[in-house]
Amino acid sequence: MKIAVVGTGYVGLVTGACFSEMGNTVTCVDTDEKKLDRLRAGEIPIYEPGLEAIVKNNMSRGQLQVTSSLAEAMEVAEYLFIAVGTPPNEDGSADLQHVIAVAREIGRCLKNYLVVINKSTVPVGTAEKVQAAIDDELSKRQLTVDYDVVSNPEFLKEGDAVADFMRPDRVVVGVDNARAAERMKALYGPYSMNRDKLQVMGIRDAELTKYAANAMLATKISFMNEISNLCDRMGVDVDNVRRGIGSDSRIGYSFIYPGAGYGGSCFPKDVKAIISMGRDYQFEPLLLDAVEQRNQAQKQVLFRKIVDYFGENLDGKHFGVWGLAFKPGTDDMREASSLVLINALLDAGASVAAFDPVAMDNARGLLPSDAQNSGKLRFVDNQYDALDAADAMVLMTEWKCFRQPDFSTMKDCMNGTVIFDGRNQYAPELMTEKGYTYIAVGRTNQK
């Protein structure tokens, strides 16, 4: 099949690459010529395990191509995915300007029947806006061309997106007619070889399903963070509570790990967007509002623990930070809890040395340049270098390389013996045995 994908960001590139891997001919479209040149040279603009090999292989075979011309991509396309960004507006609502701009360009170029697929995360009613924009441009051309608009939200986890696409739990498809449903069944047939994974529903149903899924997962995280704060005050080990409730099959273990708050490109944006959607319909989403408020507060918890230990004035204190990305397996720094923590440490007078396996380049552009120029904030090439002369280590991202570190080497590097753990990676008993003061979210070995 011949597919066009508009947008070569996280969702667009993964979508295009994985469809090409299944033998389809895919053209990815982007207006950023520098990004396209990098792709042609075999450089991947995002960190995603397994993606680079698929892109390089299919570009060399001619199954995957890139262009800045939507008209060129549409010449032969049977399916067109809109996979452009929908960043939040100031009020939390999704900004649809890029989606609508693509829809208008489709209307200006459309010649033959096409299935137009919204892959971007978009509010309920967006498909109707896309159709209106296409129809408006066709009207200006005084043409009538048949097409369908479909909602096909993505459910990709950063760090595991290729596997999620190639072996999906489900493929949600929102349509308003049988023809579009059959076209989508044909497109996704190879992904449902062992069982039917396609869930066909109404367009508006599919649009809300994506938001509801992310809001549910964010709710589980904020709930467990709420419990962790109770554990702190009651002298309870939150990990025992987590295991106790997770063994209930109605609850499960996924997304009930307490920490320093969720981040990334999806949960923060989508929770705010669904809150905004509710208010647009004169409904106050009290639970989701609380989820968002807890998450914002949770990003301050670890800094408050540092202040409780060292005092409000951190002048002369030096901290080694392990992990910057919002989660392991990605270089995505959007809404990362590490940004909140490092800015708070710098504002309080501390100095920071930070290490992350893949996210440091992105972090440099998001943290204060004056602190970097003065040496108050340094990025180092080795996790133990981050601990040189540190008064404390702060764990912010649970990369595998941090799970079983050499605690003796750490102690040799550090001035102090304090570990602040934002991801609850270490057992308090082990930290006591190793001679560390251990302060985590809902867990501590302090008496």
Tab-separated table of C-alpha atoms in Angstrom:
chain	number	residue	atom	x	y	z
A	1	MET	CA	0.000	0.000	0.000
A	2	LYS	CA	1.077	3.584	-0.571
A	3	ILE	CA	1.078	5.787	2.500
A	4	ALA	CA	1.926	9.416	3.215
A	5	VAL	CA	2.746	10.558	6.760
A	6	VAL	CA	2.785	14.290	7.497
A	7	GLY	CA	5.195	15.045	10.323
A	8	THR	CA	8.516	13.364	11.142
A	9	GLY	CA	8.398	13.838	14.885
A	10	TYR	CA	8.086	11.040	17.369
A	11	VAL	CA	4.708	9.693	16.210
A	12	GLY	CA	5.129	10.393	12.504
A	13	LEU	CA	8.558	8.844	12.108
A	14	VAL	CA	7.688	5.724	14.097
A	15	THR	CA	4.451	5.340	12.110
A	16	GLY	CA	6.120	5.774	8.740
A	17	ALA	CA	9.068	3.533	9.553
A	18	CYS	CA	6.959	0.704	10.943
A	19	PHE	CA	4.518	0.714	8.022
A	20	SER	CA	7.462	0.598	5.608
A	21	GLU	CA	8.894	-2.336	7.560
A	22	MET	CA	5.739	-4.299	6.650
A	23	GLY	CA	6.325	-3.752	2.919
A	24	ASN	CA	4.292	-0.601	2.347
A	25	THR	CA	5.715	2.299	0.347
A	26	VAL	CA	5.799	5.271	2.700
A	27	THR	CA	6.597	8.937	2.124
A	28	CYS	CA	7.151	11.090	5.206
A	29	VAL	CA	6.502	14.805	4.759
A	30	ASP	CA	7.998	17.630	6.790
A	31	THR	CA	8.644	21.331	6.235
A	32	ASP	CA	11.947	21.191	8.148
A	33	GLU	CA	14.526	20.685	5.388
A	34	LYS	CA	17.375	20.289	7.897
A	35	LYS	CA	15.548	17.415	9.561
A	36	LEU	CA	14.898	15.819	6.168
A	37	ASP	CA	18.576	16.126	5.229
A	38	ARG	CA	19.524	14.417	8.477
A	39	LEU	CA	17.091	11.594	7.753
A	40	ARG	CA	18.454	11.180	4.234
A	41	ALA	CA	21.925	10.945	5.773
A	42	GLY	CA	20.745	8.208	8.115
A	43	GLU	CA	20.548	10.389	11.242
A	44	ILE	CA	17.532	9.946	13.501
A	45	PRO	CA	16.407	13.178	15.220
A	46	ILE	CA	14.976	11.353	18.250
A	47	TYR	CA	16.247	8.613	20.530
A	48	GLU	CA	14.035	5.545	20.249
A	49	PRO	CA	15.480	2.022	20.592
A	50	GLY	CA	15.229	0.022	17.364
A	51	LEU	CA	13.994	2.898	15.208
A	52	GLU	CA	17.285	3.860	13.578
A	53	ALA	CA	17.842	0.406	12.071
A	54	ILE	CA	14.319	0.290	10.611
A	55	VAL	CA	14.619	3.777	9.111
A	56	LYS	CA	18.029	3.129	7.552
A	57	ASN	CA	17.030	-0.275	6.185
A	58	ASN	CA	13.812	0.891	4.565
A	59	MET	CA	15.299	4.102	3.184
A	60	SER	CA	18.062	2.073	1.533
A	61	ARG	CA	15.422	-0.270	0.033
A	62	GLY	CA	13.310	2.635	-1.199
A	63	GLN	CA	10.329	1.650	0.956
A	64	LEU	CA	10.677	4.807	3.035
A	65	GLN	CA	11.208	8.236	1.508
A	66	VAL	CA	11.096	11.804	2.782
A	67	THR	CA	10.025	15.029	1.093
A	68	SER	CA	8.952	18.564	1.904
A	69	SER	CA	6.218	18.451	-0.771
A	70	LEU	CA	2.815	17.221	0.381
A	71	ALA	CA	1.539	17.430	-3.178
A	72	GLU	CA	4.294	15.058	-4.293
A	73	ALA	CA	3.490	12.575	-1.524
A	74	MET	CA	-0.230	12.711	-2.356
A	75	GLU	CA	0.260	11.870	-6.023
A	76	VAL	CA	0.147	8.147	-5.296
A	77	ALA	CA	-0.984	7.938	-1.669
A	78	GLU	CA	-3.979	5.793	-0.712
A	79	TYR	CA	-3.719	6.711	2.968
A	80	LEU	CA	-2.490	9.934	4.551
A	81	PHE	CA	-1.651	10.202	8.248
A	82	ILE	CA	-1.666	13.582	9.971
A	83	ALA	CA	0.988	13.268	12.697
A	84	VAL	CA	1.885	16.847	13.553
A	85	GLY	CA	2.193	18.430	16.992
A	86	THR	CA	-0.755	19.627	19.071
A	87	PRO	CA	0.990	21.582	21.850
A	88	PRO	CA	-1.060	22.976	24.741
A	89	ASN	CA	-2.404	26.506	24.691
A	90	GLU	CA	-2.141	28.624	27.836
A	91	ASP	CA	-5.548	27.371	28.997
A	92	GLY	CA	-4.500	23.713	28.535
A	93	SER	CA	-6.505	23.157	25.343
A	94	ALA	CA	-4.807	21.547	22.357
A	95	ASP	CA	-3.462	23.879	19.677
A	96	LEU	CA	-4.811	22.544	16.367
A	97	GLN	CA	-3.250	25.092	14.027
A	98	HIS	CA	-0.799	22.604	12.510
A	99	VAL	CA	-3.488	19.936	12.052
A	100	ILE	CA	-5.833	22.361	10.309
A	101	ALA	CA	-2.986	23.739	8.174
A	102	VAL	CA	-2.280	20.210	6.918
A	103	ALA	CA	-5.991	19.645	6.260
A	104	ARG	CA	-6.134	22.799	4.138
A	105	GLU	CA	-3.075	21.711	2.165
A	106	ILE	CA	-4.742	18.339	1.578
A	107	GLY	CA	-7.779	20.159	0.205
A	108	ARG	CA	-5.550	22.188	-2.125
A	109	CYS	CA	-3.806	19.055	-3.482
A	110	LEU	CA	-6.500	16.351	-3.393
A	111	LYS	CA	-7.196	14.686	-6.767
A	112	ASN	CA	-8.217	11.105	-6.016
A	113	TYR	CA	-9.955	9.204	-3.224
A	114	LEU	CA	-7.893	9.278	-0.032
A	115	VAL	CA	-8.273	8.060	3.540
A	116	VAL	CA	-7.191	10.978	5.755
A	117	ILE	CA	-6.199	9.671	9.177
A	118	ASN	CA	-5.765	11.770	12.311
A	119	LYS	CA	-2.851	10.170	14.159
A	120	SER	CA	-2.116	13.256	16.237
A	121	THR	CA	-3.724	13.406	19.673
A	122	VAL	CA	-6.643	15.736	19.067
A	123	PRO	CA	-9.772	16.839	20.972
A	124	VAL	CA	-13.230	15.472	20.298
A	125	GLY	CA	-14.652	17.094	17.184
A	126	THR	CA	-11.310	17.584	15.394
A	127	ALA	CA	-12.193	15.215	12.542
A	128	GLU	CA	-15.153	17.462	11.770
A	129	LYS	CA	-12.830	20.478	11.663
A	130	VAL	CA	-10.423	18.623	9.375
A	131	GLN	CA	-13.262	17.705	7.034
A	132	ALA	CA	-14.542	21.289	7.025
A	133	ALA	CA	-11.066	22.613	6.150
A	134	ILE	CA	-10.642	20.122	3.290
A	135	ASP	CA	-14.128	20.844	1.960
A	136	ASP	CA	-13.469	24.589	2.096
A	137	GLU	CA	-10.331	24.248	-0.035
A	138	LEU	CA	-12.065	21.915	-2.489
A	139	SER	CA	-14.884	24.447	-2.776
A	140	LYS	CA	-12.377	27.151	-3.674
A	141	ARG	CA	-11.122	24.877	-6.458
A	142	GLN	CA	-14.739	24.162	-7.486
A	143	LEU	CA	-14.018	20.443	-7.243
A	144	THR	CA	-15.741	17.446	-5.682
A	145	VAL	CA	-13.317	14.695	-4.687
A	146	ASP	CA	-14.303	11.737	-2.535
A	147	TYR	CA	-12.355	11.073	0.686
A	148	ASP	CA	-12.834	9.825	4.238
A	149	VAL	CA	-11.584	11.222	7.537
A	150	VAL	CA	-10.655	8.657	10.178
A	151	SER	CA	-9.432	8.873	13.770
A	152	ASN	CA	-6.620	6.430	14.602
A	153	PRO	CA	-4.963	7.555	17.859
A	154	GLU	CA	-1.516	6.251	18.751
A	155	PHE	CA	-0.740	4.376	21.962
A	156	LEU	CA	3.046	4.344	21.811
A	157	LYS	CA	5.262	4.315	24.880
A	158	GLU	CA	8.457	6.307	24.481
A	159	GLY	CA	11.350	3.885	24.750
A	160	ASP	CA	9.232	0.987	23.461
A	161	ALA	CA	7.407	2.593	20.535
A	162	VAL	CA	8.600	0.248	17.794
A	163	ALA	CA	7.458	-2.840	19.695
A	164	ASP	CA	4.163	-1.130	20.557
A	165	PHE	CA	3.501	-0.353	16.897
A	166	MET	CA	4.546	-3.742	15.541
A	167	ARG	CA	2.750	-5.725	18.268
A	168	PRO	CA	-0.107	-3.499	19.451
A	169	ASP	CA	-2.501	-4.354	22.282
A	170	ARG	CA	-5.253	-2.807	20.186
A	171	VAL	CA	-5.723	-0.580	17.152
A	172	VAL	CA	-8.468	1.971	17.755
A	173	VAL	CA	-10.153	3.232	14.603
A	174	GLY	CA	-12.913	5.830	14.501
A	175	VAL	CA	-14.973	5.925	11.297
A	176	ASP	CA	-18.344	7.171	10.082
A	177	ASN	CA	-18.935	4.693	7.255
A	178	ALA	CA	-18.318	1.055	6.289
A	179	ARG	CA	-15.960	1.884	3.410
A	180	ALA	CA	-13.499	3.655	5.708
A	181	ALA	CA	-13.675	0.770	8.187
A	182	GLU	CA	-12.822	-1.761	5.474
A	183	ARG	CA	-9.894	0.349	4.264
A	184	MET	CA	-8.491	0.526	7.778
A	185	LYS	CA	-8.966	-3.211	8.293
A	186	ALA	CA	-6.940	-3.829	5.144
A	187	LEU	CA	-4.184	-1.458	6.279
A	188	TYR	CA	-3.812	-2.994	9.736
A	189	GLY	CA	-4.436	-6.618	8.702
A	190	PRO	CA	-0.763	-7.673	9.109
A	191	TYR	CA	-0.820	-6.479	12.736
A	192	SER	CA	-3.748	-8.758	13.614
A	193	MET	CA	-2.494	-12.103	12.381
A	194	ASN	CA	-3.032	-14.037	15.636
A	195	ARG	CA	-6.174	-12.182	16.783
A	196	ASP	CA	-8.293	-9.260	15.660
A	197	LYS	CA	-6.849	-6.190	17.359
A	198	LEU	CA	-8.884	-3.622	15.441
A	199	GLN	CA	-11.506	-1.839	17.540
A	200	VAL	CA	-13.849	0.039	15.220
A	201	MET	CA	-15.979	2.775	16.761
A	202	GLY	CA	-17.332	6.233	16.034
A	203	ILE	CA	-14.879	9.020	15.243
A	204	ARG	CA	-15.642	11.060	18.356
A	205	ASP	CA	-15.417	7.891	20.462
A	206	ALA	CA	-11.905	7.215	19.172
A	207	GLU	CA	-10.813	10.806	19.743
A	208	LEU	CA	-11.804	10.642	23.399
A	209	THR	CA	-10.408	7.120	23.908
A	210	LYS	CA	-6.821	8.359	23.597
A	211	TYR	CA	-7.317	11.093	26.180
A	212	ALA	CA	-9.196	8.758	28.512
A	213	ALA	CA	-6.414	6.157	28.347
A	214	ASN	CA	-3.667	8.638	29.235
A	215	ALA	CA	-5.790	10.290	31.902
A	216	MET	CA	-6.422	6.904	33.538
A	217	LEU	CA	-2.694	6.085	33.648
A	218	ALA	CA	-1.855	9.547	34.966
A	219	THR	CA	-4.535	9.074	37.636
A	220	LYS	CA	-2.899	5.847	38.837
A	221	ILE	CA	0.457	7.619	39.116
A	222	SER	CA	-0.944	10.599	41.001
A	223	PHE	CA	-2.952	8.305	43.268
A	224	MET	CA	0.156	6.367	44.253
A	225	ASN	CA	2.080	9.589	44.778
A	226	GLU	CA	-0.707	10.747	47.074
A	227	ILE	CA	-0.378	7.526	49.050
A	228	SER	CA	3.413	7.960	49.204
A	229	ASN	CA	2.971	11.330	50.873
A	230	LEU	CA	0.706	9.742	53.468
A	231	CYS	CA	3.334	7.036	54.001
A	232	ASP	CA	5.966	9.725	54.641
A	233	ARG	CA	3.883	11.213	57.422
A	234	MET	CA	2.783	7.917	58.950
A	235	GLY	CA	6.115	6.111	58.993
A	236	VAL	CA	4.958	3.535	56.421
A	237	ASP	CA	7.070	1.972	53.652
A	238	VAL	CA	5.210	2.788	50.435
A	239	ASP	CA	6.830	-0.105	48.564
A	240	ASN	CA	5.138	-2.608	50.849
A	241	VAL	CA	1.834	-0.822	50.287
A	242	ARG	CA	2.448	-0.847	46.511
A	243	ARG	CA	3.058	-4.586	46.486
A	244	GLY	CA	0.095	-5.177	48.734
A	245	ILE	CA	-2.390	-3.422	46.468
A	246	GLY	CA	-0.736	-4.421	43.198
A	247	SER	CA	-1.315	-8.105	43.907
A	248	ASP	CA	-5.043	-7.413	43.583
A	249	SER	CA	-5.826	-8.319	39.956
A	250	ARG	CA	-8.376	-5.511	39.801
A	251	ILE	CA	-5.563	-3.011	40.411
A	252	GLY	CA	-2.376	-4.595	39.040
A	253	TYR	CA	1.208	-3.409	39.334
A	254	SER	CA	1.435	-1.121	36.308
A	255	PHE	CA	1.694	2.631	36.896
A	256	ILE	CA	1.580	2.436	40.708
A	257	TYR	CA	5.226	3.272	41.318
A	258	PRO	CA	5.547	6.442	43.428
A	259	GLY	CA	8.072	9.031	42.337
A	260	ALA	CA	8.768	12.642	41.535
A	261	GLY	CA	5.791	13.160	39.211
A	262	TYR	CA	5.031	12.232	35.613
A	263	GLY	CA	6.297	14.142	32.588
A	264	GLY	CA	6.788	13.675	28.863
A	265	SER	CA	4.882	14.723	25.793
A	266	CYS	CA	1.605	12.939	26.572
A	267	PHE	CA	0.350	12.706	30.156
A	268	PRO	CA	0.773	16.375	31.193
A	269	LYS	CA	-0.590	17.721	27.914
A	270	ASP	CA	-3.458	15.248	27.617
A	271	VAL	CA	-4.674	15.615	31.203
A	272	LYS	CA	-4.779	19.392	30.774
A	273	ALA	CA	-6.550	19.009	27.436
A	274	ILE	CA	-9.281	16.716	28.730
A	275	ILE	CA	-9.837	19.113	31.656
A	276	SER	CA	-10.200	21.923	29.118
A	277	MET	CA	-12.599	19.838	27.019
A	278	GLY	CA	-14.763	19.192	30.056
A	279	ARG	CA	-15.002	22.886	30.811
A	280	ASP	CA	-15.905	23.595	27.192
A	281	TYR	CA	-18.962	21.425	27.810
A	282	GLN	CA	-19.770	23.124	31.148
A	283	PHE	CA	-18.477	20.158	33.142
A	284	GLU	CA	-15.948	20.539	35.958
A	285	PRO	CA	-13.631	17.468	35.936
A	286	LEU	CA	-12.829	17.438	39.649
A	287	LEU	CA	-10.891	14.165	39.689
A	288	LEU	CA	-8.684	15.042	36.723
A	289	ASP	CA	-8.048	18.493	38.119
A	290	ALA	CA	-6.809	16.828	41.312
A	291	VAL	CA	-4.583	14.495	39.272
A	292	GLU	CA	-2.930	17.504	37.646
A	293	GLN	CA	-2.566	19.387	40.938
A	294	ARG	CA	-1.008	16.380	42.680
A	295	ASN	CA	1.469	15.981	39.839
A	296	GLN	CA	2.563	19.603	40.000
A	297	ALA	CA	2.971	19.361	43.769
A	298	GLN	CA	4.817	16.055	43.504
A	299	LYS	CA	7.550	17.634	41.411
A	300	GLN	CA	8.406	19.781	44.452
A	301	VAL	CA	8.492	16.950	46.986
A	302	LEU	CA	12.101	15.864	46.547
A	303	PHE	CA	13.408	19.433	46.732
A	304	ARG	CA	11.461	19.957	49.956
A	305	LYS	CA	13.113	16.834	51.365
A	306	ILE	CA	16.520	18.252	50.430
A	307	VAL	CA	15.686	21.537	52.166
A	308	ASP	CA	14.382	19.699	55.229
A	309	TYR	CA	17.731	17.943	55.481
A	310	PHE	CA	20.192	20.720	54.570
A	311	GLY	CA	18.184	23.867	55.332
A	312	GLU	CA	16.734	26.584	53.102
A	313	ASN	CA	20.112	28.102	52.169
A	314	LEU	CA	22.030	25.718	49.925
A	315	ASP	CA	24.965	28.047	49.197
A	316	GLY	CA	28.109	25.954	48.947
A	317	LYS	CA	26.223	22.666	48.658
A	318	HIS	CA	26.910	20.498	45.626
A	319	PHE	CA	24.561	17.857	44.249
A	320	GLY	CA	25.159	15.056	41.772
A	321	VAL	CA	22.023	14.320	39.734
A	322	TRP	CA	21.578	10.968	38.047
A	323	GLY	CA	19.007	11.013	35.264
A	324	LEU	CA	17.421	13.910	33.372
A	325	ALA	CA	14.925	12.453	30.876
A	326	PHE	CA	11.325	12.233	32.066
A	327	LYS	CA	11.686	8.436	32.042
A	328	PRO	CA	14.283	5.853	30.976
A	329	GLY	CA	14.546	4.779	27.344
A	330	THR	CA	14.136	8.252	25.837
A	331	ASP	CA	15.904	11.583	25.465
A	332	ASP	CA	12.613	13.464	25.913
A	333	MET	CA	12.954	16.288	28.448
A	334	ARG	CA	9.440	17.695	28.078
A	335	GLU	CA	7.865	18.300	31.498
A	336	ALA	CA	10.699	16.310	33.113
A	337	SER	CA	10.758	16.452	36.915
A	338	SER	CA	14.539	16.911	36.791
A	339	LEU	CA	14.053	20.400	35.328
A	340	VAL	CA	11.975	21.469	38.325
A	341	LEU	CA	14.472	20.026	40.787
A	342	ILE	CA	17.624	21.445	39.175
A	343	ASN	CA	16.134	24.914	38.795
A	344	ALA	CA	15.084	24.854	42.466
A	345	LEU	CA	18.571	23.750	43.571
A	346	LEU	CA	20.228	26.507	41.534
A	347	ASP	CA	17.801	29.132	42.839
A	348	ALA	CA	18.653	28.062	46.397
A	349	GLY	CA	22.366	28.625	45.766
A	350	ALA	CA	23.518	25.050	45.152
A	351	SER	CA	25.726	23.786	42.344
A	352	VAL	CA	24.827	20.720	40.283
A	353	ALA	CA	26.645	18.133	38.186
A	354	ALA	CA	24.293	16.018	36.082
A	355	PHE	CA	24.526	12.840	34.033
A	356	ASP	CA	22.044	11.107	31.745
A	357	PRO	CA	22.860	8.375	29.186
A	358	VAL	CA	21.071	10.099	26.280
A	359	ALA	CA	19.224	13.289	27.328
A	360	MET	CA	22.003	15.740	28.196
A	361	ASP	CA	22.020	17.546	24.842
A	362	ASN	CA	18.297	18.249	25.133
A	363	ALA	CA	18.674	19.248	28.792
A	364	ARG	CA	21.346	21.852	27.996
A	365	GLY	CA	18.853	23.860	25.979
A	366	LEU	CA	16.223	23.807	28.729
A	367	LEU	CA	18.290	24.715	31.789
A	368	PRO	CA	19.746	28.161	32.629
A	369	SER	CA	22.628	29.094	30.331
A	370	ASP	CA	24.100	31.468	32.910
A	371	ALA	CA	24.460	28.609	35.402
A	372	GLN	CA	26.123	26.497	32.722
A	373	ASN	CA	28.501	29.314	31.736
A	374	SER	CA	29.461	29.985	35.360
A	375	GLY	CA	30.034	26.327	36.160
A	376	LYS	CA	27.203	26.160	38.702
A	377	LEU	CA	25.600	23.566	36.435
A	378	ARG	CA	27.778	21.009	34.682
A	379	PHE	CA	26.961	18.027	32.487
A	380	VAL	CA	29.430	15.162	32.823
A	381	ASP	CA	30.207	12.075	30.742
A	382	ASN	CA	30.132	9.472	33.503
A	383	GLN	CA	27.651	8.843	36.301
A	384	TYR	CA	30.387	8.716	38.930
A	385	ASP	CA	31.912	11.983	37.705
A	386	ALA	CA	28.597	13.599	38.668
A	387	LEU	CA	29.286	12.614	42.283
A	388	ASP	CA	32.736	14.158	42.543
A	389	ALA	CA	32.765	16.189	45.818
A	390	ALA	CA	28.958	15.975	46.000
A	391	ASP	CA	27.219	16.526	49.323
A	392	ALA	CA	24.403	14.293	48.085
A	393	MET	CA	23.303	12.223	45.115
A	394	VAL	CA	19.823	12.732	43.671
A	395	LEU	CA	18.288	10.012	41.482
A	396	MET	CA	15.697	11.408	39.051
A	397	THR	CA	15.419	8.825	36.242
A	398	GLU	CA	15.548	5.066	36.808
A	399	TRP	CA	17.917	4.107	33.982
A	400	LYS	CA	19.202	0.523	34.254
A	401	CYS	CA	22.782	1.722	34.767
A	402	PHE	CA	21.675	3.309	38.054
A	403	ARG	CA	19.943	0.250	39.486
A	404	GLN	CA	22.987	-1.570	40.858
A	405	PRO	CA	25.745	1.039	41.108
A	406	ASP	CA	29.065	0.559	42.892
A	407	PHE	CA	28.201	2.079	46.250
A	408	SER	CA	31.829	1.946	47.399
A	409	THR	CA	32.942	3.983	44.379
A	410	MET	CA	30.115	6.416	45.046
A	411	LYS	CA	31.271	6.919	48.616
A	412	ASP	CA	34.854	7.491	47.440
A	413	CYS	CA	33.638	10.212	45.062
A	414	MET	CA	31.255	12.012	47.400
A	415	ASN	CA	31.854	14.391	50.279
A	416	GLY	CA	28.600	13.316	51.906
A	417	THR	CA	26.723	10.044	52.260
A	418	VAL	CA	23.173	11.144	51.473
A	419	ILE	CA	21.028	9.736	48.658
A	420	PHE	CA	17.766	11.407	47.668
A	421	ASP	CA	15.832	8.961	45.522
A	422	GLY	CA	13.040	10.336	43.356
A	423	ARG	CA	12.193	6.918	41.908
A	424	ASN	CA	12.380	4.561	44.920
A	425	GLN	CA	15.045	2.355	43.374
A	426	TYR	CA	16.941	1.252	46.459
A	427	ALA	CA	15.936	-0.634	49.598
A	428	PRO	CA	16.330	1.416	52.797
A	429	GLU	CA	17.862	-1.621	54.552
A	430	LEU	CA	20.556	-1.908	51.869
A	431	MET	CA	21.345	1.776	52.148
A	432	THR	CA	21.776	1.434	55.914
A	433	GLU	CA	24.104	-1.519	55.358
A	434	LYS	CA	26.145	0.508	52.859
A	435	GLY	CA	26.407	3.437	55.272
A	436	TYR	CA	24.137	5.921	53.486
A	437	THR	CA	21.403	8.185	54.709
A	438	TYR	CA	18.586	7.352	52.314
A	439	ILE	CA	15.654	9.690	51.718
A	440	ALA	CA	13.088	8.689	49.100
A	441	VAL	CA	9.445	9.271	48.239
A	442	GLY	CA	7.491	7.391	50.878
A	443	ARG	CA	10.583	5.530	52.117
A	444	THR	CA	13.531	6.439	54.315
A	445	ASN	CA	16.099	4.883	56.633
A	446	GLN	CA	16.257	8.020	58.766
A	447	LYS	CA	15.294	7.572	62.399
